Amino acid sequence: MAEEQFIESESITIDLQRVRRILWQNCHLIVGTTLLCAAIGVLFALLAFHEKYRSESTVLMNTQGMPYIVTNYGRSSGSLLKSDPIKNQETLIKSRLLAKKVIKHFSQKHPGKLSDITPDYLAEKVIQVTPVSGTDFIKLSAIWDDPTLARAMVKSYLNSYFNLSDSILRQPLSHEKKLLIAKVKDSTNDLETLNDKIRLFQLEHDVVDINAEIELTVEEIQGLGAKIKRQEADLVEKNTAFQKLTTQLNLSPQQAIASVAGGFNDVLRHLAEELNEVEREINIKSVTYAPTNPTMVKLREKAAVLNRQIEDQQIKTVGRKFETGDLVITDSIRADMVRKLTNLETERSAIKNKLATFRAQKKALEKKVAHMPHTKLKYAELTLKKRNTEEILTRLQEKLAEVKIQEAGIHQKLRIIDVPSLPHSPIFPGKLHIILIFTVVGLVMSSTVTVGFHYLQQNQIRPEFLEHMLNIPVLTVLPWVARIKKKKNRLTPEGGNLQVLQANSHQATIAAYQDLALNLSVQGNLHQKNAFAMASLYQDPSESFIASNLGYCLAQGGQRVVLVDTNLRNPRLHETFGHSLNYEKGLPELINTVSEMAAKNPNLQPEELFPIIQQALIPSQAHPNLCYINAGVSLDNTFEFLNAKGFSLLVNGLKEYFDWALFDTSSLLNYPDTAVLLRQVDSLLMIVEQQADEAQLRQAAKKVQQVQGNIIGAIMRQPLD
């Protein structure tokens, strides 16, 4: 059998028919409240609400030729992103700088319209920028309570945006171009100077022939010299940062590094452990020693000394104190600063090691070239400088050419695709939307409050009230405990006893089932009845659970009990015994067999049915006196089977063969099956929720009376806290 969960819980069931009845009975109140809210919505829409209109335009950007701009256009939210030109333009449009230019341009066209508008409000509330995903388009829109001014605002933004973009794009390019031209000129002059030096050197010393070893050695010496300069610059930077942190910590570098390594922390830990031992000894000896005892006095003095030492170490660990007692640096901040200090010390040590290595390498190479001809070394230095200068000049010229191309394509970087249009309809929410929202809120609020009020005012049915209203005895008040079974889909464990009656079950629940079995026995013997249908007002899977446990309690008294699953629409009785549905030995097949026997023998007696009934019985592991007949095939046309003559004969046979016959059936108010069944059995055992509605109870009782049935008693279910 597949592993499942079976959940039983006490929950509040909302009856849709009852809700509909409550709404209909209070429709005048609901309609009145809805109309009142609608009227409030009309007044608000006409007097206090201003509709907004949106005008928009689409701009195309040529991101391939657009240089990245890294600056802050007067906004406090941060700078532009170097790697995202679309985001750059979005930030530029929403900037305070552009908003000021828009206000100035708009005020010239429409004087007095923006007198109370600030640049921040304009950028945040009026203008909207929406990049179109996956494209180079940007949608620029303005929201205003006047459609004409909304379109004018977009036009002013476009005009100011294009002018500002052009000036911003040209400014960095012009500056970069000037710097590149100056660098190209300087590099060209350096190259001409080197060429002159090389020509003079060649005239003076003829053509100097240098070998590869000399040239490589000179190149290595120059490279090491450059590395040494970079490392020295890094070391100066690290030393400055290191000195700044040690000053902020108010500690020497050695103290700070020792602290982060755990020096002070270890001292504090040892002092704290020792203080704990002393305090523990004080607590133990205070039971037998007087406070003035010399031993107690010494222990308290020792504790005071340890407290002062701990405070001193905390001051050293955290920093110095002001006269007020406040610490300069909190422990968490200091710990972070000390970690940074330790990292700086590690980096400084690494730089010093690299410097020592580079200097040693350079010194060794200089010692090596000291024995080489001076003329060849000088010529190698000049040719190497010339080659480096030529490479630098080539890179600068390439960069300058790129800047000139970008400068030439500035006017093609922005282009308007859609001109701003005059909006004809307001954006959501409009006045009609406001009225509709108020109306819907009024309808929902009044309906919810009405239904909720009736449910909150609902009184729980008491046993005395139920007995007085229906004139039937309440056989037991059954405490109902929410349970979750995570084993197989059943209500009986491997041991055989039904779960609710196990030794570890709630004692009130066990006692309630035992009282139910006893009271039912008394009522049945009193009225000479032993065949009962069990049903609740509405469909509830717990009916089968209650029937199974009642049958078990009756079987414990030494009586033979049979349970019959007549809920052919949704059978569940077999699940309470941990069995699968047996389609071959079901109730419909048994009824058909009895009907065939009755057709052949009109004078068929109940005792003649015992062999057929015996074959359909399924024994229960819970108790040898308890068995059941499962529903078999699930059916929709149950009326035909329950109203058949074969079923009536079967009921009589079960009454003769067993001491008790309990029929688990469908709900009273959902289906007509129970009403048909009541014509065949002796009486009805009705399961009632404590939260049941009085009208529903009267409806169920009336339905039983219509088929001339009777109710032997009620089982009231009560949630158990």
XYZ file of C-alpha atoms in Angstrom:
721
model
C 0.000 0.000 0.000
C 1.351 3.432 -0.912
C 2.621 5.532 1.975
C 0.428 8.568 2.630
C -0.535 10.972 5.330
C -3.947 10.843 6.965
C -4.860 14.031 8.739
C -7.730 14.571 11.108
C -8.209 18.029 12.477
C -10.877 20.180 13.965
C -11.575 23.114 11.657
C -14.258 25.694 11.201
C -16.303 24.880 8.105
C -17.928 27.763 6.257
C -21.260 26.711 4.804
C -21.741 28.481 1.471
C -25.504 28.042 1.622
C -25.564 29.691 5.028
C -23.359 32.518 3.764
C -25.725 33.058 0.859
C -28.700 33.105 3.250
C -26.971 35.642 5.524
C -26.162 37.883 2.560
C -29.733 37.692 1.272
C -31.244 38.477 4.666
C -28.994 41.524 5.031
C -29.000 42.646 1.408
C -30.602 45.992 2.298
C -27.733 46.790 4.671
C -25.098 45.657 2.154
C -26.670 47.641 -0.713
C -26.990 50.742 1.458
C -23.351 50.554 2.580
C -22.197 49.991 -1.004
C -24.171 53.004 -2.268
C -22.776 55.147 0.548
C -19.191 54.180 -0.341
C -19.933 54.837 -4.015
C -21.242 58.314 -3.130
C -18.095 59.011 -1.097
C -16.043 57.862 -4.091
C -17.952 60.254 -6.405
C -17.370 63.200 -4.062
C -13.694 62.341 -3.681
C -13.227 61.950 -7.443
C -14.947 65.246 -8.245
C -13.599 67.439 -5.453
C -10.253 66.092 -4.245
C -8.814 63.816 -6.922
C -6.825 65.079 -9.910
C -6.346 62.817 -12.905
C -2.834 62.380 -14.279
C -1.811 62.242 -17.941
C 1.323 60.731 -19.434
C 3.137 61.891 -22.547
C 6.164 59.933 -23.717
C 8.866 59.811 -26.341
C 11.402 57.176 -27.430
C 15.121 57.951 -27.808
C 17.628 55.746 -29.643
C 21.230 55.689 -28.388
C 24.267 54.651 -30.384
C 26.071 52.827 -27.580
C 28.821 51.581 -29.897
C 30.226 55.066 -30.376
C 29.235 56.555 -27.039
C 32.102 57.075 -24.598
C 31.540 56.142 -20.981
C 30.992 59.083 -18.685
C 32.012 58.753 -15.047
C 30.855 61.736 -13.011
C 28.114 62.824 -10.619
C 25.511 65.140 -12.075
C 24.468 66.736 -8.838
C 22.587 63.716 -7.518
C 23.159 62.396 -4.053
C 22.518 58.802 -5.116
C 25.989 58.172 -6.479
C 27.997 58.313 -9.701
C 27.330 56.753 -13.068
C 28.322 53.249 -14.023
C 31.367 53.042 -16.212
C 30.299 49.758 -17.834
C 26.649 50.622 -18.638
C 26.006 53.509 -21.076
C 22.220 53.001 -20.896
C 22.322 53.366 -17.112
C 24.543 56.408 -17.544
C 21.924 58.164 -19.649
C 19.112 57.156 -17.292
C 21.013 58.690 -14.375
C 21.746 61.817 -16.400
C 18.047 62.303 -17.243
C 17.037 61.904 -13.575
C 19.790 64.240 -12.340
C 19.216 67.506 -10.477
C 21.430 69.330 -12.984
C 19.174 68.443 -15.916
C 16.041 69.175 -13.857
C 17.263 72.728 -13.242
C 17.822 73.263 -16.953
C 14.347 71.833 -17.716
C 12.678 74.203 -15.225
C 14.467 77.137 -16.816
C 13.523 76.094 -20.366
C 9.902 75.219 -19.413
C 9.386 78.489 -17.521
C 10.370 80.446 -20.625
C 7.659 78.672 -22.643
C 5.003 78.496 -19.882
C 5.573 81.210 -17.265
C 4.268 80.549 -13.775
C 3.483 76.847 -14.249
C 6.505 75.540 -12.293
C 6.725 78.188 -9.594
C 6.398 75.668 -6.723
C 8.233 72.730 -8.327
C 11.725 71.838 -7.056
C 14.330 70.041 -9.209
C 14.228 67.002 -6.910
C 10.433 66.707 -7.167
C 10.591 67.113 -10.932
C 13.228 64.386 -11.302
C 11.606 61.918 -8.908
C 7.846 62.422 -9.359
C 7.225 63.981 -12.782
C 9.746 62.447 -15.161
C 10.088 58.703 -15.744
C 12.852 56.894 -17.622
C 12.337 53.298 -18.783
C 15.088 51.459 -20.701
C 13.638 48.984 -23.189
C 15.180 45.630 -22.271
C 17.507 44.133 -24.861
C 17.605 47.294 -27.007
C 19.295 50.711 -27.124
C 15.955 52.504 -26.684
C 14.997 54.693 -23.720
C 11.379 55.736 -23.124
C 11.135 59.220 -21.633
C 7.742 60.168 -20.155
C 6.267 62.952 -18.031
C 3.194 62.725 -15.774
C 1.107 65.868 -15.232
C -2.488 66.759 -14.424
C -2.727 68.723 -17.690
C -2.207 66.755 -20.952
C -0.845 69.807 -22.806
C 1.693 70.564 -20.080
C 2.679 66.871 -19.937
C 3.633 66.966 -23.617
C 5.402 70.312 -23.151
C 7.369 68.870 -20.244
C 8.652 65.972 -22.395
C 9.692 68.424 -25.122
C 11.574 70.566 -22.596
C 13.304 67.483 -21.226
C 14.329 66.332 -24.693
C 15.694 69.769 -25.604
C 17.653 70.154 -22.359
C 18.806 66.527 -22.441
C 20.229 66.770 -25.957
C 22.029 70.023 -25.222
C 23.478 68.728 -21.943
C 24.490 65.394 -23.486
C 26.302 67.151 -26.322
C 28.258 69.389 -23.967
C 29.047 66.540 -21.569
C 30.151 64.208 -24.329
C 32.342 66.823 -25.953
C 33.936 68.022 -22.720
C 35.769 64.833 -21.709
C 36.718 64.101 -25.303
C 38.172 67.577 -25.764
C 40.099 67.299 -22.525
C 41.352 63.822 -23.393
C 42.282 64.972 -26.878
C 44.366 67.876 -25.512
C 46.193 65.573 -23.106
C 46.924 63.039 -25.853
C 48.196 65.721 -28.235
C 50.536 67.054 -25.534
C 51.788 63.541 -24.730
C 52.329 62.765 -28.429
C 54.295 65.991 -28.811
C 56.461 65.229 -25.753
C 57.091 61.665 -26.912
C 58.014 62.897 -30.405
C 60.502 65.376 -28.918
C 61.968 62.648 -26.693
C 62.340 60.372 -29.715
C 64.080 63.099 -31.764
C 66.450 63.787 -28.846
C 67.328 60.120 -28.569
C 67.914 59.871 -32.329
C 70.279 62.861 -32.142
C 72.173 61.271 -29.249
C 72.488 57.986 -31.115
C 73.770 59.743 -34.294
C 76.353 61.713 -32.285
C 77.398 58.566 -30.458
C 77.824 56.723 -33.760
C 79.864 59.570 -35.275
C 82.059 59.682 -32.212
C 82.548 55.947 -31.791
C 81.767 54.738 -35.303
C 79.189 51.917 -35.456
C 79.102 50.142 -32.121
C 78.418 46.450 -32.375
C 76.666 45.139 -29.243
C 75.814 41.547 -28.615
C 72.555 40.142 -27.287
C 73.931 39.516 -23.814
C 74.765 43.151 -23.232
C 71.432 44.351 -24.576
C 69.492 41.834 -22.443
C 71.464 42.720 -19.313
C 70.844 46.446 -19.739
C 67.145 45.790 -20.325
C 66.944 43.708 -17.139
C 68.677 46.430 -15.117
C 66.225 49.065 -16.367
C 63.250 46.763 -15.682
C 64.434 46.093 -12.132
C 64.896 49.810 -11.585
C 61.271 50.422 -12.608
C 60.036 47.632 -10.289
C 62.062 49.046 -7.391
C 60.461 52.481 -7.889
C 56.961 50.989 -7.912
C 57.604 48.927 -4.768
C 59.082 51.934 -2.976
C 55.978 53.973 -3.828
C 53.743 51.173 -2.527
C 55.802 50.950 0.658
C 55.409 54.680 1.314
C 51.631 54.340 0.866
C 51.442 51.344 3.233
C 53.597 53.104 5.844
C 51.265 56.112 5.797
C 48.173 53.964 6.253
C 49.901 51.920 8.981
C 50.853 55.049 10.919
C 47.308 56.423 10.623
C 45.728 53.263 12.047
C 48.161 53.002 14.966
C 47.419 56.639 15.847
C 43.658 55.997 15.761
C 44.060 52.890 17.945
C 46.124 54.825 20.521
C 48.469 51.832 20.658
C 51.944 51.147 19.454
C 52.195 48.920 16.366
C 53.651 46.131 18.489
C 50.735 46.317 20.955
C 48.118 46.342 18.195
C 49.617 43.368 16.375
C 50.008 41.423 19.623
C 46.379 42.181 20.504
C 44.984 40.857 17.268
C 47.140 37.773 17.700
C 45.342 37.095 20.970
C 47.800 38.484 23.527
C 45.383 40.679 25.466
C 42.486 38.339 24.775
C 44.359 35.439 26.374
C 45.074 37.527 29.496
C 41.410 38.518 29.751
C 40.311 34.935 29.347
C 42.622 33.677 32.100
C 41.546 36.467 34.480
C 37.880 35.757 33.810
C 38.356 32.036 34.481
C 40.135 32.775 37.749
C 37.380 35.209 38.813
C 34.731 32.558 38.121
C 36.570 30.083 40.357
C 36.803 32.614 43.200
C 33.118 33.539 42.946
C 32.144 29.852 42.927
C 34.220 29.276 46.101
C 32.587 32.298 47.765
C 29.119 30.933 46.995
C 29.984 27.514 48.430
C 31.609 28.765 51.654
C 29.000 31.433 52.305
C 26.642 28.611 53.322
C 28.771 27.620 56.345
C 31.068 30.635 56.976
C 30.029 33.966 58.409
C 30.673 37.100 56.286
C 33.304 38.274 58.801
C 35.242 35.014 58.592
C 38.896 35.685 57.563
C 38.657 33.178 54.709
C 35.566 34.940 53.289
C 37.242 38.350 53.651
C 40.327 37.160 51.719
C 38.191 35.657 48.970
C 36.231 38.897 48.508
C 39.456 40.908 48.404
C 40.848 38.553 45.764
C 37.672 38.938 43.674
C 37.969 42.743 43.868
C 41.605 42.615 42.707
C 40.663 40.362 39.781
C 37.854 42.735 38.750
C 40.312 45.675 38.687
C 42.807 43.666 36.630
C 40.094 42.680 34.139
C 39.048 46.325 33.772
C 42.660 47.376 33.177
C 43.123 44.729 30.509
C 39.850 45.738 28.845
C 41.067 49.306 28.651
C 44.325 48.132 27.057
C 42.450 45.943 24.633
C 39.871 48.533 23.591
C 41.792 51.806 23.947
C 42.227 54.589 26.480
C 39.379 56.052 28.536
C 38.176 59.634 28.880
C 37.762 61.075 32.356
C 34.031 60.393 32.059
C 34.767 56.685 31.727
C 33.747 56.463 28.080
C 36.014 54.454 25.800
C 37.507 56.078 22.723
C 36.913 53.117 20.413
C 34.336 50.354 20.780
C 35.620 46.810 20.779
C 34.061 45.815 17.441
C 35.482 48.870 15.647
C 38.879 48.403 17.234
C 38.982 44.734 16.278
C 38.298 45.612 12.645
C 40.983 48.307 12.677
C 43.507 45.964 14.251
C 42.793 43.350 11.570
C 43.442 45.981 8.908
C 46.631 46.925 10.735
C 47.823 43.332 10.721
C 47.083 43.018 7.005
C 49.077 46.182 6.357
C 51.984 44.795 8.366
C 51.879 41.604 6.284
C 51.811 43.603 3.044
C 54.678 45.809 4.251
C 56.764 42.764 5.036
C 56.057 41.322 1.590
C 57.019 44.611 -0.119
C 60.239 44.827 1.902
C 61.149 41.281 0.897
C 60.469 42.074 -2.777
C 62.557 45.259 -2.536
C 65.444 43.355 -1.033
C 65.216 40.748 -3.793
C 65.004 43.324 -6.615
C 67.890 45.369 -5.195
C 70.045 42.282 -4.831
C 69.266 41.262 -8.423
C 70.025 44.757 -9.717
C 73.246 44.946 -7.739
C 74.352 41.589 -9.134
C 73.606 42.721 -12.717
C 75.401 46.036 -12.189
C 78.366 44.123 -10.863
C 78.194 41.937 -13.941
C 78.143 44.841 -16.420
C 80.943 46.632 -14.570
C 83.421 44.450 -16.470
C 81.750 45.089 -19.851
C 82.944 47.821 -22.254
C 81.487 51.208 -21.279
C 80.907 52.207 -24.899
C 78.748 49.190 -25.640
C 76.739 49.660 -22.435
C 76.026 53.300 -23.235
C 74.946 52.466 -26.776
C 72.675 49.656 -25.495
C 70.971 52.055 -23.061
C 70.294 54.579 -25.825
C 68.867 52.034 -28.273
C 66.674 50.509 -25.552
C 65.244 53.926 -24.579
C 64.560 54.651 -28.245
C 62.611 51.419 -28.694
C 60.494 52.062 -25.552
C 59.777 55.617 -26.637
C 58.664 54.436 -30.102
C 56.241 51.948 -28.531
C 54.754 54.620 -26.251
C 54.382 57.032 -29.192
C 52.596 54.394 -31.284
C 50.055 53.684 -28.500
C 49.395 57.385 -27.960
C 48.805 57.977 -31.671
C 46.324 55.078 -31.838
C 44.413 56.403 -28.821
C 44.320 59.892 -30.322
C 42.834 58.512 -33.544
C 40.077 56.758 -31.557
C 39.189 59.973 -29.716
C 38.945 61.891 -32.992
C 36.561 59.261 -34.404
C 34.388 59.464 -31.265
C 34.338 63.245 -31.406
C 33.206 63.165 -35.018
C 30.266 60.858 -34.226
C 28.746 62.727 -31.257
C 25.745 64.006 -33.211
C 24.795 60.462 -34.228
C 24.685 59.119 -30.649
C 21.137 60.269 -29.748
C 18.074 60.262 -31.985
C 14.344 60.755 -31.327
C 12.219 57.856 -32.607
C 8.754 58.867 -31.333
C 7.902 62.532 -30.824
C 5.871 63.259 -27.663
C 2.122 62.981 -28.292
C -0.836 64.715 -26.646
C -2.454 62.212 -24.201
C -6.246 61.891 -24.478
C -7.039 59.540 -21.582
C -5.741 59.667 -17.997
C -3.503 57.015 -16.513
C -4.705 54.592 -13.846
C -6.365 55.402 -11.555
C -8.836 57.779 -13.182
C -12.004 59.201 -11.688
C -14.089 56.263 -12.897
C -11.553 53.897 -11.377
C -11.756 55.723 -8.053
C -15.549 55.474 -7.998
C -15.384 51.771 -8.917
C -12.761 51.073 -6.232
C -14.850 52.781 -3.547
C -17.919 50.816 -4.679
C -16.108 47.448 -4.629
C -14.513 48.218 -1.260
C -17.932 49.093 0.158
C -19.468 45.884 -1.209
C -16.661 43.635 0.031
C -16.377 45.372 3.401
C -20.113 45.292 4.136
C -20.436 41.657 3.029
C -17.416 40.548 5.054
C -18.489 42.412 8.181
C -22.049 41.057 7.915
C -20.990 37.416 7.516
C -18.226 37.720 10.095
C -20.573 39.305 12.626
C -23.084 36.479 12.246
C -20.379 33.831 12.621
C -18.911 35.555 15.674
C -22.367 35.838 17.223
C -23.021 32.148 16.598
C -23.540 30.330 19.911
C -22.167 26.844 20.360
C -24.811 24.140 20.589
C -25.022 22.705 24.110
C -26.226 19.157 24.820
C -29.207 20.461 26.836
C -30.268 22.731 23.976
C -29.960 19.907 21.454
C -32.049 17.543 23.613
C -34.708 20.220 24.083
C -34.806 21.270 20.416
C -34.909 17.812 18.796
C -36.246 15.863 21.777
C -33.491 13.258 21.462
C -30.858 12.188 24.007
C -27.204 13.142 23.602
C -25.459 9.822 24.094
C -21.996 11.344 24.532
C -19.927 14.493 24.069
C -16.933 13.297 22.081
C -13.698 15.292 22.538
C -12.033 15.612 19.144
C -8.240 15.723 18.993
C -6.349 16.762 15.846
C -4.133 13.847 14.763
C -1.606 13.278 11.994
C -0.645 9.766 10.910
C 2.539 9.527 8.860
C 2.446 5.774 8.313
C 0.012 4.010 6.094
C -3.321 5.559 5.191
C -5.256 4.077 8.094
C -6.510 4.762 11.567
C -5.409 1.463 13.163
C -1.792 0.668 14.025
C -0.104 -2.689 13.674
C -1.095 -3.674 17.207
C -4.755 -4.068 16.287
C -6.445 -1.553 18.629
C -7.944 1.517 17.042
C -5.684 4.479 17.544
C -8.034 6.604 19.605
C -8.451 3.807 22.148
C -4.756 3.085 22.687
C -3.366 3.408 26.195
C -1.524 6.603 25.285
C -4.659 8.249 23.867
C -6.495 11.060 25.592
C -8.381 9.638 28.582
C -11.392 11.893 27.991
C -11.749 10.510 24.474
C -11.561 6.885 25.659
C -14.160 7.555 28.344
C -16.459 9.264 25.823
C -16.423 6.239 23.494
C -17.081 3.883 26.389
C -20.022 6.036 27.528
C -21.333 6.047 23.972
C -21.251 2.245 23.756
C -22.969 1.920 27.126
C -25.696 4.487 26.390
C -26.346 3.037 22.942
C -26.721 -0.437 24.478
C -29.260 0.910 26.959
C -31.255 2.749 24.286
C -31.114 -0.199 21.876
C -32.262 -2.740 24.459
C -34.938 -0.344 25.647
C -36.416 0.062 22.187
C -35.519 -3.419 20.919
C -33.340 -2.013 18.152
C -29.880 -3.058 16.964
C -29.459 -1.667 13.413
C -28.441 1.997 13.245
C -27.343 4.386 10.529
C -24.581 6.850 11.489
C -24.486 10.184 9.670
C -23.458 13.821 10.190
C -25.070 16.939 8.791
C -22.438 17.408 6.088
C -19.824 15.175 4.517
C -17.098 14.415 7.067
C -14.463 11.641 6.781
C -14.419 11.309 10.572
C -17.812 9.520 10.484
C -16.061 6.276 9.551
C -13.535 6.803 12.322
C -16.273 7.274 14.934
C -18.262 4.260 13.660
C -15.158 2.033 13.809
C -14.317 3.021 17.382
C -17.937 2.622 18.509
C -18.010 -0.852 16.963
C -14.761 -1.703 18.719
C -16.156 -0.645 22.120
C -19.320 -2.689 21.567
C -17.214 -5.710 20.528
C -15.178 -5.421 23.728
C -18.393 -6.155 25.619
C -18.531 -9.635 24.085
C -21.142 -8.777 21.427
C -20.868 -9.442 17.722
C -20.689 -6.219 15.730
C -20.763 -5.624 11.965
C -19.979 -2.327 10.252
C -21.479 -1.730 6.802
C -20.080 0.956 4.500
C -23.203 2.318 2.761
C -21.369 5.513 1.711
C -21.097 4.254 -1.859
C -20.196 7.683 -3.237
C -17.088 8.207 -1.123
C -16.298 5.038 0.876
C -13.760 5.327 3.708
C -14.622 2.629 6.235
C -11.958 0.249 4.893
C -9.257 2.876 5.547
C -9.938 2.821 9.279
C -8.863 -0.831 9.315
C -5.804 -0.292 7.150
C -7.260 -2.197 4.191
C -7.623 -1.444 0.505
C -11.020 -1.292 -1.120
C -12.165 -4.837 -2.047
C -14.049 -4.536 -5.318
C -15.035 -8.219 -5.452
C -16.570 -8.474 -1.948
C -18.496 -5.206 -1.836
C -21.962 -4.152 -0.710
C -23.425 -3.752 -4.262
C -22.378 -7.303 -5.168
C -23.899 -8.633 -1.925
C -27.195 -6.760 -2.575
C -27.342 -8.153 -6.129
C -26.794 -11.688 -4.818
C -29.539 -11.336 -2.186
C -31.892 -9.843 -4.799
C -31.312 -12.808 -7.104
C -31.993 -15.234 -4.243
C -35.210 -13.352 -3.365
C -36.362 -13.477 -6.986
C -35.974 -17.267 -6.993
C -37.444 -17.727 -3.508
C -40.107 -15.126 -2.573
C -40.317 -16.615 0.935
C -36.602 -16.209 1.607
C -35.856 -16.188 5.324
C -33.081 -14.126 7.009
C -31.276 -17.216 8.323
C -30.879 -18.436 4.741
C -28.671 -15.425 4.047
C -26.050 -16.311 6.682
C -23.707 -18.200 4.273
C -23.818 -15.347 1.745
C -23.226 -12.736 4.464
C -20.361 -14.793 5.887
C -18.559 -14.680 2.534
C -18.800 -10.859 2.309
C -17.522 -10.197 5.829
C -13.994 -8.860 6.270
C -12.556 -9.606 9.737
C -10.910 -6.879 11.781
C -7.575 -7.282 13.506
C -8.776 -4.901 16.211
C -11.132 -7.473 17.841
C -12.403 -10.971 16.886
C -16.043 -9.901 17.475
C -15.716 -6.974 15.015
C -15.986 -7.269 11.223
C -17.195 -5.103 8.357
C -18.579 -5.081 4.817
C -16.803 -2.644 2.540
C -18.456 -0.518 -0.150
C -16.800 -2.226 -3.102
C -17.229 -0.314 -6.353
C -17.863 3.427 -5.873
C -21.303 4.307 -7.264
C -23.326 7.421 -8.035
C -26.762 5.754 -8.399
C -26.892 4.612 -4.756
C -30.663 5.175 -4.556
C -31.281 2.048 -6.683
C -29.222 -0.214 -4.410
C -30.338 1.152 -1.024
C -34.002 1.051 -2.061
C -33.841 -2.494 -3.442
C -35.661 -5.396 -1.761
C -32.369 -7.251 -1.545
C -30.959 -4.557 0.725
C -33.981 -4.741 3.037
C -33.527 -8.532 3.308
C -29.809 -8.034 3.904
C -30.505 -5.648 6.802
C -32.867 -8.157 8.381
C -30.273 -10.895 7.977
C -27.589 -8.758 9.634
C -29.941 -7.957 12.515
C -30.521 -11.678 13.061
C -26.898 -12.717 12.655
C -25.254 -9.910 14.717
C -25.961 -8.218 18.005
C -25.237 -4.786 16.488
C -25.256 -3.563 12.894
C -23.840 -0.057 12.290
C -24.272 1.507 8.843
C -21.725 4.200 7.926
C -23.519 6.400 5.387
C -23.225 9.747 3.626
C -24.290 13.089 5.098
C -27.879 13.985 5.855
C -28.044 17.291 3.993
C -25.768 16.651 1.017
C -27.317 13.492 -0.450
C -30.651 11.581 -0.196
C -28.881 8.282 0.594
C -29.348 8.502 4.361
C -33.063 9.236 3.987
C -33.465 6.082 1.866
C -31.386 4.061 4.341
C -33.565 5.142 7.289
C -36.502 3.235 5.766
C -34.513 0.007 6.113
C -32.733 0.346 9.484
C -34.144 0.793 12.980
C -32.962 4.297 13.737
C -30.392 7.074 13.141
C -27.388 7.902 15.295
C -26.688 11.543 14.339
C -23.216 13.112 14.635
C -23.468 16.832 15.478
C -20.723 19.455 15.579
C -20.778 21.788 18.567
C -20.602 24.705 16.093
C -23.582 23.422 14.082
C -26.210 25.875 12.903
C -29.639 25.655 14.517
C -31.391 25.955 11.161
C -29.351 23.082 9.758
C -30.251 20.885 12.722
C -33.947 21.575 12.252
C -33.603 20.888 8.522
C -31.950 17.525 9.241
C -34.633 16.559 11.789
C -37.371 17.505 9.330
C -35.753 15.375 6.642
C -35.727 12.364 8.988
C -39.414 12.905 9.831
C -40.362 13.091 6.147
C -39.223 9.484 5.625
C -40.870 8.433 8.913
C -37.508 7.688 10.459
C -36.421 8.340 14.012
C -33.262 9.409 15.785
C -32.189 7.237 18.687
C -29.614 9.732 19.886
C -26.884 12.206 19.000
C -23.097 12.216 19.275
C -21.848 15.744 19.885
C -18.310 16.502 18.763
C -16.458 19.025 20.854
C -12.943 20.380 20.049
C -10.415 19.396 22.701
C -7.959 22.135 23.722
